[in-house]
Amino acid sequence: SQQGEEDPQALSIQEGENATMNCSYKTSINNLQWYRQNSGRGLVHLILIRSNEREKHSGRLRVTLDTSKKSSSLLITASRAADTASYFCATDANGGGADGLTFGKGTHLIIQP
Amino acid sequence: ETGVTQTPRHLVMGMTNKKSLKCEQHLGHNAMYWYKQSAKKPLELMFVYSLEERVENNSVPSRFSPECPNSSHLFLHLHTLQPEDSALYLCASSQEPGQDTDTQYFGPGTRLTVL
């Protein structure tokens, strides 16, 4: 079964509202990362949180990590139409080496103007 | 996105064709990756190269053959593909694979359609 599972699969909110997406994973991790993908394009790295961190901020983004529950959340505050995209969590498994990232299926976020 | 480029952006090929996807990174990174993104499925890691040596294969069918001639270039050679191989193929690079702050930078992808 896959490592990351985002919830919800799709989210539609009004511009200006906050958007919260959740991610659960199964194994020990070095870090958890959130990426954004506009339709049919490459992924853009948003934020990385290490396994020994609990919360991190970057501009309008806030990420939390609960390693006891193996879960993370991404909060986008004061959403804008340009935030419409798919958001993926990805985990870097504990163990070192170049083993790539394991991605979830993503949350498709739509911001209504 | 301009740090990692991919060509072609779109490719349509028959099942008997041989084609290659190209990826180039201009970031001085040490590792490069191929991912496959199919509809309604998570991104799947296909291959990893670290310092030009393959370190991950992930049980990818042999009709996909990677090549990494140097740390800046990565190819994916395709032959006798199946229609289910149609997907977005994404290349990525990273500076310090295995470090706990390593992040990956993605190219725009190649949209592959196999007829």
mmCIF file with all atom_site columns, C-alpha atoms in Angstrom:
data_model
loop_
_atom_site.group_PDB
_atom_site.id
_atom_site.type_symbol
_atom_site.label_atom_id
_atom_site.label_alt_id
_atom_site.label_comp_id
_atom_site.label_asym_id
_atom_site.label_entity_id
_atom_site.label_seq_id
_atom_site.pdbx_PDB_ins_code
_atom_site.Cartn_x
_atom_site.Cartn_y
_atom_site.Cartn_z
_atom_site.occupancy
_atom_site.B_iso_or_equiv
_atom_site.pdbx_formal_charge
_atom_site.auth_seq_id
_atom_site.auth_comp_id
_atom_site.auth_asym_id
_atom_site.auth_atom_id
_atom_site.pdbx_PDB_model_num
ATOM 1   C CA . SER A 1 1   ? 0.000   0.000  0.000   1.00 0.00 ? 1   SER A CA 1
ATOM 2   C CA . GLN A 1 2   ? 1.180   3.520  -0.680  1.00 0.00 ? 2   GLN A CA 1
ATOM 3   C CA . GLN A 1 3   ? 3.057   5.615  1.818   1.00 0.00 ? 3   GLN A CA 1
ATOM 4   C CA . GLY A 1 4   ? 1.207   8.924  1.643   1.00 0.00 ? 4   GLY A CA 1
ATOM 5   C CA . GLU A 1 5   ? -2.545  9.368  1.619   1.00 0.00 ? 5   GLU A CA 1
ATOM 6   C CA . GLU A 1 6   ? -3.959  12.848 1.255   1.00 0.00 ? 6   GLU A CA 1
ATOM 7   C CA . ASP A 1 7   ? -7.338  13.832 2.540   1.00 0.00 ? 7   ASP A CA 1
ATOM 8   C CA . PRO A 1 8   ? -9.595  15.134 1.120   1.00 0.00 ? 8   PRO A CA 1
ATOM 9   C CA . GLN A 1 9   ? -9.123  14.062 -2.490  1.00 0.00 ? 9   GLN A CA 1
ATOM 10  C CA . ALA A 1 10  ? -10.770 17.263 -3.660  1.00 0.00 ? 10  ALA A CA 1
ATOM 11  C CA . LEU A 1 11  ? -11.525 20.556 -1.937  1.00 0.00 ? 11  LEU A CA 1
ATOM 12  C CA . SER A 1 12  ? -13.373 23.591 -3.243  1.00 0.00 ? 12  SER A CA 1
ATOM 13  C CA . ILE A 1 13  ? -13.457 26.811 -1.209  1.00 0.00 ? 13  ILE A CA 1
ATOM 14  C CA . GLN A 1 14  ? -14.056 30.525 -1.707  1.00 0.00 ? 14  GLN A CA 1
ATOM 15  C CA . GLU A 1 15  ? -11.196 32.905 -2.241  1.00 0.00 ? 15  GLU A CA 1
ATOM 16  C CA . GLY A 1 16  ? -9.993  34.315 1.044   1.00 0.00 ? 16  GLY A CA 1
ATOM 17  C CA . GLU A 1 17  ? -10.875 31.219 3.063   1.00 0.00 ? 17  GLU A CA 1
ATOM 18  C CA . ASN A 1 18  ? -8.312  28.887 4.564   1.00 0.00 ? 18  ASN A CA 1
ATOM 19  C CA . ALA A 1 19  ? -7.631  25.486 3.015   1.00 0.00 ? 19  ALA A CA 1
ATOM 20  C CA . THR A 1 20  ? -6.504  22.516 5.063   1.00 0.00 ? 20  THR A CA 1
ATOM 21  C CA . MET A 1 21  ? -5.210  19.283 3.611   1.00 0.00 ? 21  MET A CA 1
ATOM 22  C CA . ASN A 1 22  ? -4.124  16.222 5.530   1.00 0.00 ? 22  ASN A CA 1
ATOM 23  C CA . CYS A 1 23  ? -1.653  13.465 4.835   1.00 0.00 ? 23  CYS A CA 1
ATOM 24  C CA . SER A 1 24  ? -1.091  10.125 6.527   1.00 0.00 ? 24  SER A CA 1
ATOM 25  C CA . TYR A 1 25  ? 1.830   7.800  6.041   1.00 0.00 ? 25  TYR A CA 1
ATOM 26  C CA . LYS A 1 26  ? 2.867   4.371  7.223   1.00 0.00 ? 26  LYS A CA 1
ATOM 27  C CA . THR A 1 27  ? 6.611   4.044  7.830   1.00 0.00 ? 27  THR A CA 1
ATOM 28  C CA . SER A 1 28  ? 9.337   5.941  9.657   1.00 0.00 ? 28  SER A CA 1
ATOM 29  C CA . ILE A 1 29  ? 10.497  9.024  7.831   1.00 0.00 ? 29  ILE A CA 1
ATOM 30  C CA . ASN A 1 30  ? 13.437  11.429 7.622   1.00 0.00 ? 30  ASN A CA 1
ATOM 31  C CA . ASN A 1 31  ? 11.192  14.226 6.498   1.00 0.00 ? 31  ASN A CA 1
ATOM 32  C CA . LEU A 1 32  ? 7.859   14.983 4.920   1.00 0.00 ? 32  LEU A CA 1
ATOM 33  C CA . GLN A 1 33  ? 7.479   17.394 2.046   1.00 0.00 ? 33  GLN A CA 1
ATOM 34  C CA . TRP A 1 34  ? 4.594   19.111 0.342   1.00 0.00 ? 34  TRP A CA 1
ATOM 35  C CA . TYR A 1 35  ? 4.568   19.771 -3.376  1.00 0.00 ? 35  TYR A CA 1
ATOM 36  C CA . ARG A 1 36  ? 2.194   21.618 -5.657  1.00 0.00 ? 36  ARG A CA 1
ATOM 37  C CA . GLN A 1 37  ? 1.337   20.717 -9.237  1.00 0.00 ? 37  GLN A CA 1
ATOM 38  C CA . ASN A 1 38  ? -0.540  22.837 -11.714 1.00 0.00 ? 38  ASN A CA 1
ATOM 39  C CA . SER A 1 39  ? -2.497  20.839 -14.268 1.00 0.00 ? 39  SER A CA 1
ATOM 40  C CA . GLY A 1 40  ? -0.255  18.588 -16.347 1.00 0.00 ? 40  GLY A CA 1
ATOM 41  C CA . ARG A 1 41  ? 2.954   20.258 -15.261 1.00 0.00 ? 41  ARG A CA 1
ATOM 42  C CA . GLY A 1 42  ? 5.880   19.471 -13.015 1.00 0.00 ? 42  GLY A CA 1
ATOM 43  C CA . LEU A 1 43  ? 5.812   19.571 -9.258  1.00 0.00 ? 43  LEU A CA 1
ATOM 44  C CA . VAL A 1 44  ? 7.014   22.552 -7.272  1.00 0.00 ? 44  VAL A CA 1
ATOM 45  C CA . HIS A 1 45  ? 8.452   22.080 -3.815  1.00 0.00 ? 45  HIS A CA 1
ATOM 46  C CA . LEU A 1 46  ? 6.583   24.075 -1.160  1.00 0.00 ? 46  LEU A CA 1
ATOM 47  C CA . ILE A 1 47  ? 7.911   23.145 2.229   1.00 0.00 ? 47  ILE A CA 1
ATOM 48  C CA . LEU A 1 48  ? 9.859   20.432 4.050   1.00 0.00 ? 48  LEU A CA 1
ATOM 49  C CA . ILE A 1 49  ? 9.418   19.437 7.664   1.00 0.00 ? 49  ILE A CA 1
ATOM 50  C CA . ARG A 1 50  ? 11.922  17.197 9.364   1.00 0.00 ? 50  ARG A CA 1
ATOM 51  C CA . SER A 1 51  ? 10.908  14.271 11.537  1.00 0.00 ? 51  SER A CA 1
ATOM 52  C CA . ASN A 1 52  ? 12.032  16.096 14.698  1.00 0.00 ? 52  ASN A CA 1
ATOM 53  C CA . GLU A 1 53  ? 9.992   19.214 13.896  1.00 0.00 ? 53  GLU A CA 1
ATOM 54  C CA . ARG A 1 54  ? 6.332   19.711 14.767  1.00 0.00 ? 54  ARG A CA 1
ATOM 55  C CA . GLU A 1 55  ? 5.390   22.862 12.879  1.00 0.00 ? 55  GLU A CA 1
ATOM 56  C CA . LYS A 1 56  ? 6.811   25.005 10.129  1.00 0.00 ? 56  LYS A CA 1
ATOM 57  C CA . HIS A 1 57  ? 5.719   28.187 8.402   1.00 0.00 ? 57  HIS A CA 1
ATOM 58  C CA . SER A 1 58  ? 6.485   29.652 5.001   1.00 0.00 ? 58  SER A CA 1
ATOM 59  C CA . GLY A 1 59  ? 4.513   32.710 3.951   1.00 0.00 ? 59  GLY A CA 1
ATOM 60  C CA . ARG A 1 60  ? 0.843   31.698 3.850   1.00 0.00 ? 60  ARG A CA 1
ATOM 61  C CA . LEU A 1 61  ? 1.717   28.038 4.375   1.00 0.00 ? 61  LEU A CA 1
ATOM 62  C CA . ARG A 1 62  ? 1.703   26.236 7.694   1.00 0.00 ? 62  ARG A CA 1
ATOM 63  C CA . VAL A 1 63  ? 2.678   22.606 7.999   1.00 0.00 ? 63  VAL A CA 1
ATOM 64  C CA . THR A 1 64  ? 2.340   20.397 11.050  1.00 0.00 ? 64  THR A CA 1
ATOM 65  C CA . LEU A 1 65  ? 3.765   16.960 11.633  1.00 0.00 ? 65  LEU A CA 1
ATOM 66  C CA . ASP A 1 66  ? 2.682   14.394 14.211  1.00 0.00 ? 66  ASP A CA 1
ATOM 67  C CA . THR A 1 67  ? 5.036   11.428 14.021  1.00 0.00 ? 67  THR A CA 1
ATOM 68  C CA . SER A 1 68  ? 3.112   9.531  16.706  1.00 0.00 ? 68  SER A CA 1
ATOM 69  C CA . LYS A 1 69  ? 0.041   9.562  14.454  1.00 0.00 ? 69  LYS A CA 1
ATOM 70  C CA . LYS A 1 70  ? 2.083   9.452  11.250  1.00 0.00 ? 70  LYS A CA 1
ATOM 71  C CA . SER A 1 71  ? 0.191   12.411 9.891   1.00 0.00 ? 71  SER A CA 1
ATOM 72  C CA . SER A 1 72  ? 0.773   15.901 8.564   1.00 0.00 ? 72  SER A CA 1
ATOM 73  C CA . SER A 1 73  ? -1.403  18.828 7.595   1.00 0.00 ? 73  SER A CA 1
ATOM 74  C CA . LEU A 1 74  ? -0.914  21.696 5.170   1.00 0.00 ? 74  LEU A CA 1
ATOM 75  C CA . LEU A 1 75  ? -2.793  24.918 5.831   1.00 0.00 ? 75  LEU A CA 1
ATOM 76  C CA . ILE A 1 76  ? -2.996  27.631 3.195   1.00 0.00 ? 76  ILE A CA 1
ATOM 77  C CA . THR A 1 77  ? -4.304  30.846 4.689   1.00 0.00 ? 77  THR A CA 1
ATOM 78  C CA . ALA A 1 78  ? -6.158  33.610 2.837   1.00 0.00 ? 78  ALA A CA 1
ATOM 79  C CA . SER A 1 79  ? -6.446  31.506 -0.304  1.00 0.00 ? 79  SER A CA 1
ATOM 80  C CA . ARG A 1 80  ? -6.183  33.032 -3.770  1.00 0.00 ? 80  ARG A CA 1
ATOM 81  C CA . ALA A 1 81  ? -7.467  31.850 -7.141  1.00 0.00 ? 81  ALA A CA 1
ATOM 82  C CA . ALA A 1 82  ? -3.839  31.199 -8.135  1.00 0.00 ? 82  ALA A CA 1
ATOM 83  C CA . ASP A 1 83  ? -3.624  28.566 -5.374  1.00 0.00 ? 83  ASP A CA 1
ATOM 84  C CA . THR A 1 84  ? -5.819  26.288 -7.472  1.00 0.00 ? 84  THR A CA 1
ATOM 85  C CA . ALA A 1 85  ? -3.683  23.194 -8.048  1.00 0.00 ? 85  ALA A CA 1
ATOM 86  C CA . SER A 1 86  ? -3.064  19.666 -6.815  1.00 0.00 ? 86  SER A CA 1
ATOM 87  C CA . TYR A 1 87  ? -1.108  19.307 -3.595  1.00 0.00 ? 87  TYR A CA 1
ATOM 88  C CA . PHE A 1 88  ? 0.934   16.243 -2.756  1.00 0.00 ? 88  PHE A CA 1
ATOM 89  C CA . CYS A 1 89  ? 2.663   15.094 0.365   1.00 0.00 ? 89  CYS A CA 1
ATOM 90  C CA . ALA A 1 90  ? 5.801   13.052 -0.077  1.00 0.00 ? 90  ALA A CA 1
ATOM 91  C CA . THR A 1 91  ? 7.859   11.168 2.438   1.00 0.00 ? 91  THR A CA 1
ATOM 92  C CA . ASP A 1 92  ? 11.553  10.544 2.526   1.00 0.00 ? 92  ASP A CA 1
ATOM 93  C CA . ALA A 1 93  ? 11.843  7.209  4.283   1.00 0.00 ? 93  ALA A CA 1
ATOM 94  C CA . ASN A 1 94  ? 14.191  6.788  7.177   1.00 0.00 ? 94  ASN A CA 1
ATOM 95  C CA . GLY A 1 95  ? 17.243  4.830  6.163   1.00 0.00 ? 95  GLY A CA 1
ATOM 96  C CA . GLY A 1 96  ? 19.410  7.179  4.220   1.00 0.00 ? 96  GLY A CA 1
ATOM 97  C CA . GLY A 1 97  ? 20.634  6.800  0.696   1.00 0.00 ? 97  GLY A CA 1
ATOM 98  C CA . ALA A 1 98  ? 19.121  8.052  -2.518  1.00 0.00 ? 98  ALA A CA 1
ATOM 99  C CA . ASP A 1 99  ? 15.801  6.254  -2.366  1.00 0.00 ? 99  ASP A CA 1
ATOM 100 C CA . GLY A 1 100 ? 13.569  8.906  -3.859  1.00 0.00 ? 100 GLY A CA 1
ATOM 101 C CA . LEU A 1 101 ? 10.285  10.133 -2.464  1.00 0.00 ? 101 LEU A CA 1
ATOM 102 C CA . THR A 1 102 ? 7.004   8.298  -1.965  1.00 0.00 ? 102 THR A CA 1
ATOM 103 C CA . PHE A 1 103 ? 4.011   10.370 -2.960  1.00 0.00 ? 103 PHE A CA 1
ATOM 104 C CA . GLY A 1 104 ? 0.339   10.257 -2.148  1.00 0.00 ? 104 GLY A CA 1
ATOM 105 C CA . LYS A 1 105 ? -2.457  10.660 -4.681  1.00 0.00 ? 105 LYS A CA 1
ATOM 106 C CA . GLY A 1 106 ? -2.865  14.320 -3.884  1.00 0.00 ? 106 GLY A CA 1
ATOM 107 C CA . THR A 1 107 ? -5.597  16.782 -2.991  1.00 0.00 ? 107 THR A CA 1
ATOM 108 C CA . HIS A 1 108 ? -7.089  18.784 -5.837  1.00 0.00 ? 108 HIS A CA 1
ATOM 109 C CA . LEU A 1 109 ? -7.774  22.261 -4.512  1.00 0.00 ? 109 LEU A CA 1
ATOM 110 C CA . ILE A 1 110 ? -10.092 24.656 -6.315  1.00 0.00 ? 110 ILE A CA 1
ATOM 111 C CA . ILE A 1 111 ? -10.333 28.263 -5.174  1.00 0.00 ? 111 ILE A CA 1
ATOM 112 C CA . GLN A 1 112 ? -13.531 29.899 -6.351  1.00 0.00 ? 112 GLN A CA 1
ATOM 113 C CA . PRO A 1 113 ? -13.095 33.626 -7.115  1.00 0.00 ? 113 PRO A CA 1
ATOM 114 C CA . GLU B 2 1   ? 11.004  25.130 -13.204 1.00 0.00 ? 1   GLU B CA 1
ATOM 115 C CA . THR B 2 2   ? 13.731  26.232 -15.650 1.00 0.00 ? 2   THR B CA 1
ATOM 116 C CA . GLY B 2 3   ? 16.375  24.505 -13.482 1.00 0.00 ? 3   GLY B CA 1
ATOM 117 C CA . VAL B 2 4   ? 15.257  21.124 -14.841 1.00 0.00 ? 4   VAL B CA 1
ATOM 118 C CA . THR B 2 5   ? 14.256  20.820 -18.478 1.00 0.00 ? 5   THR B CA 1
ATOM 119 C CA . GLN B 2 6   ? 12.656  17.915 -20.281 1.00 0.00 ? 6   GLN B CA 1
ATOM 120 C CA . THR B 2 7   ? 12.237  17.185 -23.972 1.00 0.00 ? 7   THR B CA 1
ATOM 121 C CA . PRO B 2 8   ? 10.037  16.499 -25.711 1.00 0.00 ? 8   PRO B CA 1
ATOM 122 C CA . ARG B 2 9   ? 7.078   17.937 -23.820 1.00 0.00 ? 9   ARG B CA 1
ATOM 123 C CA . HIS B 2 10  ? 4.647   15.723 -25.733 1.00 0.00 ? 10  HIS B CA 1
ATOM 124 C CA . LEU B 2 11  ? 5.270   12.402 -27.469 1.00 0.00 ? 11  LEU B CA 1
ATOM 125 C CA . VAL B 2 12  ? 2.949   10.064 -29.330 1.00 0.00 ? 12  VAL B CA 1
ATOM 126 C CA . MET B 2 13  ? 4.367   6.713  -30.319 1.00 0.00 ? 13  MET B CA 1
ATOM 127 C CA . GLY B 2 14  ? 3.264   3.342  -31.570 1.00 0.00 ? 14  GLY B CA 1
ATOM 128 C CA . MET B 2 15  ? 3.934   0.158  -29.668 1.00 0.00 ? 15  MET B CA 1
ATOM 129 C CA . THR B 2 16  ? 6.752   -0.835 -32.016 1.00 0.00 ? 16  THR B CA 1
ATOM 130 C CA . ASN B 2 17  ? 8.573   2.497  -31.927 1.00 0.00 ? 17  ASN B CA 1
ATOM 131 C CA . LYS B 2 18  ? 11.776  3.333  -30.100 1.00 0.00 ? 18  LYS B CA 1
ATOM 132 C CA . LYS B 2 19  ? 12.041  6.777  -28.586 1.00 0.00 ? 19  LYS B CA 1
ATOM 133 C CA . SER B 2 20  ? 13.979  8.537  -25.848 1.00 0.00 ? 20  SER B CA 1
ATOM 134 C CA . LEU B 2 21  ? 13.055  11.106 -23.241 1.00 0.00 ? 21  LEU B CA 1
ATOM 135 C CA . LYS B 2 22  ? 15.691  13.610 -22.219 1.00 0.00 ? 22  LYS B CA 1
ATOM 136 C CA . CYS B 2 23  ? 16.179  15.465 -18.976 1.00 0.00 ? 23  CYS B CA 1
ATOM 137 C CA . GLU B 2 24  ? 18.788  18.097 -18.157 1.00 0.00 ? 24  GLU B CA 1
ATOM 138 C CA . GLN B 2 25  ? 19.410  19.810 -14.846 1.00 0.00 ? 25  GLN B CA 1
ATOM 139 C CA . HIS B 2 26  ? 21.234  23.112 -14.550 1.00 0.00 ? 26  HIS B CA 1
ATOM 140 C CA . LEU B 2 27  ? 21.421  23.150 -10.757 1.00 0.00 ? 27  LEU B CA 1
ATOM 141 C CA . GLY B 2 28  ? 24.664  21.286 -10.127 1.00 0.00 ? 28  GLY B CA 1
ATOM 142 C CA . HIS B 2 29  ? 22.800  18.519 -8.307  1.00 0.00 ? 29  HIS B CA 1
ATOM 143 C CA . ASN B 2 30  ? 24.190  15.064 -7.609  1.00 0.00 ? 30  ASN B CA 1
ATOM 144 C CA . ALA B 2 31  ? 21.100  12.915 -8.073  1.00 0.00 ? 31  ALA B CA 1
ATOM 145 C CA . MET B 2 32  ? 18.479  12.559 -10.788 1.00 0.00 ? 32  MET B CA 1
ATOM 146 C CA . TYR B 2 33  ? 15.180  10.687 -10.794 1.00 0.00 ? 33  TYR B CA 1
ATOM 147 C CA . TRP B 2 34  ? 12.522  9.407  -13.175 1.00 0.00 ? 34  TRP B CA 1
ATOM 148 C CA . TYR B 2 35  ? 8.909   9.281  -11.982 1.00 0.00 ? 35  TYR B CA 1
ATOM 149 C CA . LYS B 2 36  ? 5.768   8.098  -13.742 1.00 0.00 ? 36  LYS B CA 1
ATOM 150 C CA . GLN B 2 37  ? 2.450   9.850  -13.101 1.00 0.00 ? 37  GLN B CA 1
ATOM 151 C CA . SER B 2 38  ? -0.616  8.020  -14.338 1.00 0.00 ? 38  SER B CA 1
ATOM 152 C CA . ALA B 2 39  ? -4.182  9.227  -14.010 1.00 0.00 ? 39  ALA B CA 1
ATOM 153 C CA . LYS B 2 40  ? -5.659  8.594  -10.558 1.00 0.00 ? 40  LYS B CA 1
ATOM 154 C CA . LYS B 2 41  ? -2.447  6.997  -9.259  1.00 0.00 ? 41  LYS B CA 1
ATOM 155 C CA . PRO B 2 42  ? 0.312   8.404  -7.071  1.00 0.00 ? 42  PRO B CA 1
ATOM 156 C CA . LEU B 2 43  ? 3.621   9.340  -8.606  1.00 0.00 ? 43  LEU B CA 1
ATOM 157 C CA . GLU B 2 44  ? 5.706   6.198  -8.962  1.00 0.00 ? 44  GLU B CA 1
ATOM 158 C CA . LEU B 2 45  ? 9.456   6.323  -8.604  1.00 0.00 ? 45  LEU B CA 1
ATOM 159 C CA . MET B 2 46  ? 11.089  4.500  -11.509 1.00 0.00 ? 46  MET B CA 1
ATOM 160 C CA . PHE B 2 47  ? 14.818  5.111  -11.355 1.00 0.00 ? 47  PHE B CA 1
ATOM 161 C CA . VAL B 2 48  ? 17.329  6.966  -9.217  1.00 0.00 ? 48  VAL B CA 1
ATOM 162 C CA . TYR B 2 49  ? 20.849  7.934  -10.182 1.00 0.00 ? 49  TYR B CA 1
ATOM 163 C CA . SER B 2 50  ? 23.244  9.277  -7.593  1.00 0.00 ? 50  SER B CA 1
ATOM 164 C CA . LEU B 2 51  ? 26.611  10.511 -8.842  1.00 0.00 ? 51  LEU B CA 1
ATOM 165 C CA . GLU B 2 52  ? 25.808  8.876  -12.170 1.00 0.00 ? 52  GLU B CA 1
ATOM 166 C CA . GLU B 2 53  ? 25.289  5.423  -10.657 1.00 0.00 ? 53  GLU B CA 1
ATOM 167 C CA . ARG B 2 54  ? 21.898  3.782  -10.604 1.00 0.00 ? 54  ARG B CA 1
ATOM 168 C CA . VAL B 2 55  ? 20.774  3.133  -7.039  1.00 0.00 ? 55  VAL B CA 1
ATOM 169 C CA . GLU B 2 56  ? 17.104  2.251  -7.459  1.00 0.00 ? 56  GLU B CA 1
ATOM 170 C CA . ASN B 2 57  ? 15.241  0.242  -10.068 1.00 0.00 ? 57  ASN B CA 1
ATOM 171 C CA . ASN B 2 58  ? 11.873  -0.356 -8.448  1.00 0.00 ? 58  ASN B CA 1
ATOM 172 C CA . SER B 2 59  ? 10.996  -3.347 -10.637 1.00 0.00 ? 59  SER B CA 1
ATOM 173 C CA . VAL B 2 60  ? 10.388  -1.278 -13.734 1.00 0.00 ? 60  VAL B CA 1
ATOM 174 C CA . PRO B 2 61  ? 9.745   -3.318 -16.912 1.00 0.00 ? 61  PRO B CA 1
ATOM 175 C CA . SER B 2 62  ? 12.768  -3.711 -19.157 1.00 0.00 ? 62  SER B CA 1
ATOM 176 C CA . ARG B 2 63  ? 11.029  -1.826 -21.962 1.00 0.00 ? 63  ARG B CA 1
ATOM 177 C CA . PHE B 2 64  ? 12.123  1.258  -19.990 1.00 0.00 ? 64  PHE B CA 1
ATOM 178 C CA . SER B 2 65  ? 15.895  1.726  -20.026 1.00 0.00 ? 65  SER B CA 1
ATOM 179 C CA . PRO B 2 66  ? 17.536  4.654  -18.230 1.00 0.00 ? 66  PRO B CA 1
ATOM 180 C CA . GLU B 2 67  ? 20.872  6.198  -19.064 1.00 0.00 ? 67  GLU B CA 1
ATOM 181 C CA . CYS B 2 68  ? 22.827  8.786  -17.100 1.00 0.00 ? 68  CYS B CA 1
ATOM 182 C CA . PRO B 2 69  ? 25.944  9.812  -19.062 1.00 0.00 ? 69  PRO B CA 1
ATOM 183 C CA . ASN B 2 70  ? 26.871  12.571 -16.604 1.00 0.00 ? 70  ASN B CA 1
ATOM 184 C CA . SER B 2 71  ? 25.445  14.283 -13.554 1.00 0.00 ? 71  SER B CA 1
ATOM 185 C CA . SER B 2 72  ? 23.511  16.827 -15.635 1.00 0.00 ? 72  SER B CA 1
ATOM 186 C CA . HIS B 2 73  ? 21.778  14.564 -18.118 1.00 0.00 ? 73  HIS B CA 1
ATOM 187 C CA . LEU B 2 74  ? 19.329  11.708 -17.785 1.00 0.00 ? 74  LEU B CA 1
ATOM 188 C CA . PHE B 2 75  ? 17.621  9.731  -20.512 1.00 0.00 ? 75  PHE B CA 1
ATOM 189 C CA . LEU B 2 76  ? 14.777  7.271  -20.554 1.00 0.00 ? 76  LEU B CA 1
ATOM 190 C CA . HIS B 2 77  ? 14.893  4.991  -23.585 1.00 0.00 ? 77  HIS B CA 1
ATOM 191 C CA . LEU B 2 78  ? 11.561  3.492  -24.575 1.00 0.00 ? 78  LEU B CA 1
ATOM 192 C CA . HIS B 2 79  ? 10.885  0.475  -26.771 1.00 0.00 ? 79  HIS B CA 1
ATOM 193 C CA . THR B 2 80  ? 7.901   -1.770 -27.435 1.00 0.00 ? 80  THR B CA 1
ATOM 194 C CA . LEU B 2 81  ? 5.723   0.117  -24.996 1.00 0.00 ? 81  LEU B CA 1
ATOM 195 C CA . GLN B 2 82  ? 2.145   -0.746 -24.130 1.00 0.00 ? 82  GLN B CA 1
ATOM 196 C CA . PRO B 2 83  ? -0.874  1.591  -24.126 1.00 0.00 ? 83  PRO B CA 1
ATOM 197 C CA . GLU B 2 84  ? -0.927  1.417  -20.305 1.00 0.00 ? 84  GLU B CA 1
ATOM 198 C CA . ASP B 2 85  ? 2.488   3.097  -20.322 1.00 0.00 ? 85  ASP B CA 1
ATOM 199 C CA . SER B 2 86  ? 0.792   6.310  -21.416 1.00 0.00 ? 86  SER B CA 1
ATOM 200 C CA . ALA B 2 87  ? 1.446   8.801  -18.630 1.00 0.00 ? 87  ALA B CA 1
ATOM 201 C CA . LEU B 2 88  ? 3.281   11.962 -17.623 1.00 0.00 ? 88  LEU B CA 1
ATOM 202 C CA . TYR B 2 89  ? 6.951   11.168 -17.095 1.00 0.00 ? 89  TYR B CA 1
ATOM 203 C CA . LEU B 2 90  ? 8.634   13.506 -14.676 1.00 0.00 ? 90  LEU B CA 1
ATOM 204 C CA . CYS B 2 91  ? 12.328  14.030 -14.138 1.00 0.00 ? 91  CYS B CA 1
ATOM 205 C CA . ALA B 2 92  ? 13.702  15.465 -10.911 1.00 0.00 ? 92  ALA B CA 1
ATOM 206 C CA . SER B 2 93  ? 17.058  16.280 -9.386  1.00 0.00 ? 93  SER B CA 1
ATOM 207 C CA . SER B 2 94  ? 18.347  16.874 -5.880  1.00 0.00 ? 94  SER B CA 1
ATOM 208 C CA . GLN B 2 95  ? 21.544  18.068 -4.294  1.00 0.00 ? 95  GLN B CA 1
ATOM 209 C CA . GLU B 2 96  ? 22.188  15.742 -1.366  1.00 0.00 ? 96  GLU B CA 1
ATOM 210 C CA . PRO B 2 97  ? 20.265  12.476 -1.652  1.00 0.00 ? 97  PRO B CA 1
ATOM 211 C CA . GLY B 2 98  ? 19.806  10.845 1.700   1.00 0.00 ? 98  GLY B CA 1
ATOM 212 C CA . GLN B 2 99  ? 20.251  14.069 3.691   1.00 0.00 ? 99  GLN B CA 1
ATOM 213 C CA . ASP B 2 100 ? 17.271  14.922 5.862   1.00 0.00 ? 100 ASP B CA 1
ATOM 214 C CA . THR B 2 101 ? 16.761  18.308 4.203   1.00 0.00 ? 101 THR B CA 1
ATOM 215 C CA . ASP B 2 102 ? 17.155  17.188 0.612   1.00 0.00 ? 102 ASP B CA 1
ATOM 216 C CA . THR B 2 103 ? 14.427  18.424 -1.718  1.00 0.00 ? 103 THR B CA 1
ATOM 217 C CA . GLN B 2 104 ? 13.712  17.537 -5.301  1.00 0.00 ? 104 GLN B CA 1
ATOM 218 C CA . TYR B 2 105 ? 13.314  19.898 -8.205  1.00 0.00 ? 105 TYR B CA 1
ATOM 219 C CA . PHE B 2 106 ? 11.053  18.702 -10.980 1.00 0.00 ? 106 PHE B CA 1
ATOM 220 C CA . GLY B 2 107 ? 10.983  19.300 -14.692 1.00 0.00 ? 107 GLY B CA 1
ATOM 221 C CA . PRO B 2 108 ? 7.735   20.067 -16.543 1.00 0.00 ? 108 PRO B CA 1
ATOM 222 C CA . GLY B 2 109 ? 7.317   16.459 -17.667 1.00 0.00 ? 109 GLY B CA 1
ATOM 223 C CA . THR B 2 110 ? 6.836   14.636 -20.944 1.00 0.00 ? 110 THR B CA 1
ATOM 224 C CA . ARG B 2 111 ? 3.249   13.676 -21.761 1.00 0.00 ? 111 ARG B CA 1
ATOM 225 C CA . LEU B 2 112 ? 3.569   10.264 -23.446 1.00 0.00 ? 112 LEU B CA 1
ATOM 226 C CA . THR B 2 113 ? 0.768   8.619  -25.394 1.00 0.00 ? 113 THR B CA 1
ATOM 227 C CA . VAL B 2 114 ? 1.234   5.066  -26.654 1.00 0.00 ? 114 VAL B CA 1
ATOM 228 C CA . LEU B 2 115 ? -1.128  4.042  -29.422 1.00 0.00 ? 115 LEU B CA 1
#
